[in-house]
């Protein structure tokens, strides 16, 4: 005898009720009440609606399109509840929520110290939102890929700095030779891309760029910031992190300049 679809619907409904009745007493041992709407699949359906809506006329994306749409939703840090669809949001539950570890974020002392005492400079990060409501997808620790990218960026920074420096000793402290760089895995990308015309930054230059990258990432991951981080703040905190260490190996030439 064939089983009717209506029978399966009733069976699923009964199973859900029986499961909820068995689960609620256990949940009430650690909380005061249970919101049954949180067990609904509406939140998942809202996510699917957002994915389909992001495709425009194409509401049946393939794997590549889904990957692009999902990445776009993550960059937007939340899924916007659709105004039209077969599901309506009943609460303010956010999709794709992630908790940020702010234990290593920038302190208020650093920010207040950097904000006063010197001329205020325009922020080069004005287009970057400093307040992320859901999650900052920038990793706190640098992996090999990020290190290689920072070394490559450091070469560009050095090329710009060399145009403004006239001191030969200072210019030499910003670069290194290819033989020394090839021993460091962080220079692997630069070595692959270099056909003889790229600038190879010194270890001290890379350390400064790494410190600046850390400051920007920490500021971007902070919920407490309401304004984009300013260039003056980055400079102040980078100097504080490096301290009096002679990262460029200038020796006595520091006092001469």
Coordinates of C-alpha atoms in Angstrom, one line a residue:
X1 CA 0.0 0.0 0.0
X2 CA 1.6 3.3 -1.1
X3 CA 2.2 5.9 1.7
X4 CA 0.5 9.2 1.2
X5 CA 2.5 12.4 1.4
X6 CA -0.1 13.8 3.9
X7 CA 0.7 10.8 6.2
X8 CA 4.4 11.7 6.1
X9 CA 3.7 15.3 7.0
X10 CA 1.6 14.2 10.0
X11 CA 4.3 11.7 11.1
X12 CA 7.0 14.4 11.0
X13 CA 4.8 16.8 12.9
X14 CA 4.2 14.2 15.7
X15 CA 8.0 13.4 15.8
X16 CA 8.8 17.1 16.3
X17 CA 6.3 17.5 19.1
X18 CA 7.4 14.4 20.9
X19 CA 11.1 15.5 20.6
X20 CA 10.3 19.0 21.9
X21 CA 8.4 17.6 24.9
X22 CA 11.4 15.4 25.8
X23 CA 13.9 18.1 25.2
X24 CA 12.3 21.1 27.1
X25 CA 12.7 19.6 30.6
X26 CA 16.4 19.1 30.0
X27 CA 16.8 22.6 28.7
X28 CA 14.9 24.2 31.6
X29 CA 17.5 22.8 34.0
X30 CA 20.0 25.4 32.8
X31 CA 17.7 28.3 31.7
X32 CA 14.5 30.0 32.6
X33 CA 12.5 29.5 29.3
X34 CA 12.7 28.0 25.9
X35 CA 12.0 29.9 22.7
X36 CA 10.6 27.2 20.3
X37 CA 11.0 29.6 17.3
X38 CA 14.7 29.1 17.6
X39 CA 14.2 25.4 16.6
X40 CA 12.5 26.5 13.4
X41 CA 14.2 26.2 10.0
X42 CA 13.1 29.7 9.1
X43 CA 16.7 31.1 9.7
X44 CA 18.1 28.6 7.3
X45 CA 15.3 29.4 4.8
X46 CA 16.1 33.1 5.1
X47 CA 19.7 32.4 4.3
X48 CA 18.7 30.5 1.2
X49 CA 16.4 33.3 0.2
X50 CA 19.2 35.8 0.5
X51 CA 21.4 33.5 -1.7
X52 CA 18.8 33.2 -4.3
X53 CA 18.0 36.9 -4.3
X54 CA 21.7 37.7 -4.8
X55 CA 21.7 36.0 -8.1
X56 CA 19.2 38.4 -9.7
X57 CA 17.2 36.6 -12.3
X58 CA 19.1 33.3 -11.6
X59 CA 17.6 31.8 -8.5
X60 CA 19.3 28.5 -8.9
X61 CA 23.0 29.2 -8.7
X62 CA 25.6 26.6 -9.4
X63 CA 28.6 25.7 -7.2
X64 CA 30.8 28.6 -8.4
X65 CA 28.0 31.1 -8.2
X66 CA 27.1 29.9 -4.7
X67 CA 30.7 30.3 -3.6
X68 CA 30.8 33.9 -4.8
X69 CA 27.5 34.8 -3.3
X70 CA 28.3 33.3 0.1
X71 CA 31.6 35.1 0.1
X72 CA 29.8 38.4 -0.6
X73 CA 27.4 37.7 2.2
X74 CA 30.3 37.1 4.6
X75 CA 32.0 40.3 3.5
X76 CA 28.8 42.1 4.2
X77 CA 29.0 40.5 7.7
X78 CA 25.3 39.5 7.9
X79 CA 22.4 38.2 5.9
X80 CA 19.8 40.9 5.1
X81 CA 16.3 39.6 5.8
X82 CA 14.3 39.6 2.5
X83 CA 11.1 41.7 2.4
X84 CA 9.4 39.1 0.1
X85 CA 9.4 35.4 0.3
X86 CA 7.7 32.4 1.8
X87 CA 9.3 33.0 5.2
X88 CA 9.1 36.1 7.4
X89 CA 11.7 36.8 10.1
X90 CA 10.1 36.8 13.6
X91 CA 13.1 38.0 15.6
X92 CA 16.4 39.7 15.3
X93 CA 18.5 36.6 15.0
X94 CA 21.6 37.2 12.8
X95 CA 22.9 34.6 10.3
X96 CA 26.6 33.8 10.2
X97 CA 27.3 35.1 13.7
X98 CA 30.9 34.7 15.0
X99 CA 32.4 35.8 18.3
X100 CA 35.6 37.9 18.1
X101 CA 38.4 37.4 20.6
X102 CA 39.2 41.0 21.6
X103 CA 41.7 40.0 24.3
X104 CA 44.6 41.2 22.1
X105 CA 42.9 44.3 20.7
X106 CA 44.3 47.7 20.9
X107 CA 44.0 49.4 24.3
X108 CA 42.3 52.7 24.9
X109 CA 45.5 54.1 26.3
X110 CA 47.3 53.5 23.0
X111 CA 44.5 55.2 21.1
X112 CA 44.2 58.2 23.4
X113 CA 47.9 58.7 23.5
X114 CA 48.1 58.6 19.7
X115 CA 45.2 61.0 19.3
X116 CA 46.8 63.8 21.2
X117 CA 50.0 65.8 21.1
X118 CA 50.6 65.8 17.4
X119 CA 49.0 67.2 14.3
X120 CA 46.0 65.2 13.1
X121 CA 46.5 63.6 9.8
X122 CA 43.7 62.4 7.4
X123 CA 43.0 58.7 7.6
X124 CA 44.1 56.6 4.6
X125 CA 41.6 54.0 5.8
X126 CA 38.4 56.2 5.5
X127 CA 36.8 53.7 3.2
X128 CA 37.3 50.8 5.5
X129 CA 34.5 50.2 8.0
X130 CA 36.0 50.3 11.5
X131 CA 32.9 48.9 13.2
X132 CA 32.2 45.4 12.2
X133 CA 28.9 44.2 13.6
X134 CA 29.3 40.5 13.0
X135 CA 32.8 39.3 12.5
X136 CA 36.2 40.4 11.2
X137 CA 37.5 37.7 8.9
X138 CA 41.1 38.9 9.1
X139 CA 43.1 36.3 11.0
X140 CA 44.9 37.5 14.1
X141 CA 48.0 35.5 13.5
X142 CA 49.9 35.8 10.2
X143 CA 50.4 32.6 8.3
X144 CA 52.9 32.0 5.5
X145 CA 50.6 33.4 2.8
X146 CA 50.1 36.7 4.7
X147 CA 53.8 36.9 5.4
X148 CA 54.7 36.5 1.8
X149 CA 52.1 39.2 0.8
X150 CA 53.5 41.6 3.4
X151 CA 57.0 41.1 2.1
X152 CA 55.8 41.8 -1.4
X153 CA 54.0 45.0 -0.2
X154 CA 57.2 46.0 1.7
X155 CA 59.0 46.0 -1.5
X156 CA 56.5 48.5 -2.9
X157 CA 56.8 50.6 0.2
X158 CA 60.6 50.7 -0.1
X159 CA 60.4 51.7 -3.7
X160 CA 58.3 54.7 -2.7
X161 CA 60.6 55.6 0.2
X162 CA 63.8 55.4 -1.9
X163 CA 62.5 58.3 -4.1
X164 CA 62.4 60.6 -1.0
X165 CA 65.6 59.5 0.7
X166 CA 69.0 61.0 -0.2
X167 CA 71.1 59.4 2.5
X168 CA 72.9 56.4 1.1
X169 CA 73.2 54.7 4.5
X170 CA 69.5 55.0 5.1
X171 CA 68.6 53.8 1.6
X172 CA 70.9 50.7 2.0
X173 CA 69.2 49.8 5.3
X174 CA 65.8 49.4 3.6
X175 CA 66.9 46.8 1.1
X176 CA 68.7 43.5 1.1
X177 CA 70.3 41.2 -1.5
X178 CA 68.6 38.3 -3.3
X179 CA 71.0 35.8 -1.8
X180 CA 69.9 36.6 1.8
X181 CA 66.2 36.8 0.9
X182 CA 66.1 33.4 -0.8
X183 CA 66.8 31.7 2.6
X184 CA 63.6 33.1 4.2
X185 CA 60.3 31.4 3.2
X186 CA 58.6 34.8 3.6
X187 CA 60.4 36.0 0.5
X188 CA 59.2 33.1 -1.6
X189 CA 56.5 35.0 -3.4
X190 CA 58.8 37.9 -4.1
X191 CA 61.4 35.5 -5.5
X192 CA 58.9 33.9 -7.8
X193 CA 57.7 37.2 -9.1
X194 CA 61.1 38.9 -9.4
X195 CA 62.6 39.0 -12.8
X196 CA 65.3 41.5 -11.7
X197 CA 63.2 44.6 -11.4
X198 CA 61.6 44.2 -7.9
X199 CA 62.9 45.8 -4.8
X200 CA 63.9 43.3 -2.1
X201 CA 63.1 44.8 1.4
X202 CA 65.3 44.3 4.4
X203 CA 64.2 42.4 7.4
X204 CA 63.8 45.6 9.4
X205 CA 61.4 47.0 6.8
X206 CA 59.3 43.9 6.8
X207 CA 59.1 44.0 10.6
X208 CA 57.7 47.6 10.4
X209 CA 55.2 46.6 7.8
X210 CA 54.1 43.6 9.9
X211 CA 53.6 45.8 12.9
X212 CA 51.5 48.2 10.9
X213 CA 49.4 45.4 9.5
X214 CA 48.8 44.1 13.0
X215 CA 47.6 47.5 14.2
X216 CA 45.2 47.8 11.3
X217 CA 43.8 44.3 11.8
X218 CA 43.3 44.8 15.5
X219 CA 41.6 48.1 14.9
X220 CA 39.3 46.6 12.3
X221 CA 38.3 43.8 14.7
X222 CA 37.5 46.1 17.6
X223 CA 33.8 46.6 18.4
X224 CA 34.6 49.7 20.5
X225 CA 35.8 51.9 17.6
X226 CA 33.3 54.2 16.0
X227 CA 35.8 55.9 13.6
X228 CA 38.4 54.5 11.1
X229 CA 41.9 54.2 12.4
X230 CA 44.0 57.2 11.5
X231 CA 47.5 57.2 10.1
X232 CA 48.8 59.0 13.2
X233 CA 47.5 56.2 15.4
X234 CA 49.2 53.5 13.3
X235 CA 52.5 55.4 13.4
X236 CA 52.4 55.8 17.2
X237 CA 51.5 52.2 18.0
X238 CA 54.1 50.8 15.5
X239 CA 56.8 52.9 17.2
X240 CA 55.6 51.7 20.6
X241 CA 55.7 48.1 19.5
X242 CA 59.2 48.3 18.0
X243 CA 60.5 50.5 20.8
X244 CA 64.2 51.5 20.8
X245 CA 65.3 48.4 18.9
X246 CA 67.6 49.1 15.9
X247 CA 65.6 47.1 13.4
X248 CA 67.4 48.7 10.4
X249 CA 70.9 48.0 11.9
X250 CA 71.9 51.7 11.5
X251 CA 74.0 51.8 14.7
X252 CA 75.5 55.2 15.4
X253 CA 74.1 56.6 12.2
X254 CA 70.8 57.0 14.0
X255 CA 72.2 59.8 16.2
X256 CA 73.8 61.4 13.2
X257 CA 70.5 61.7 11.4

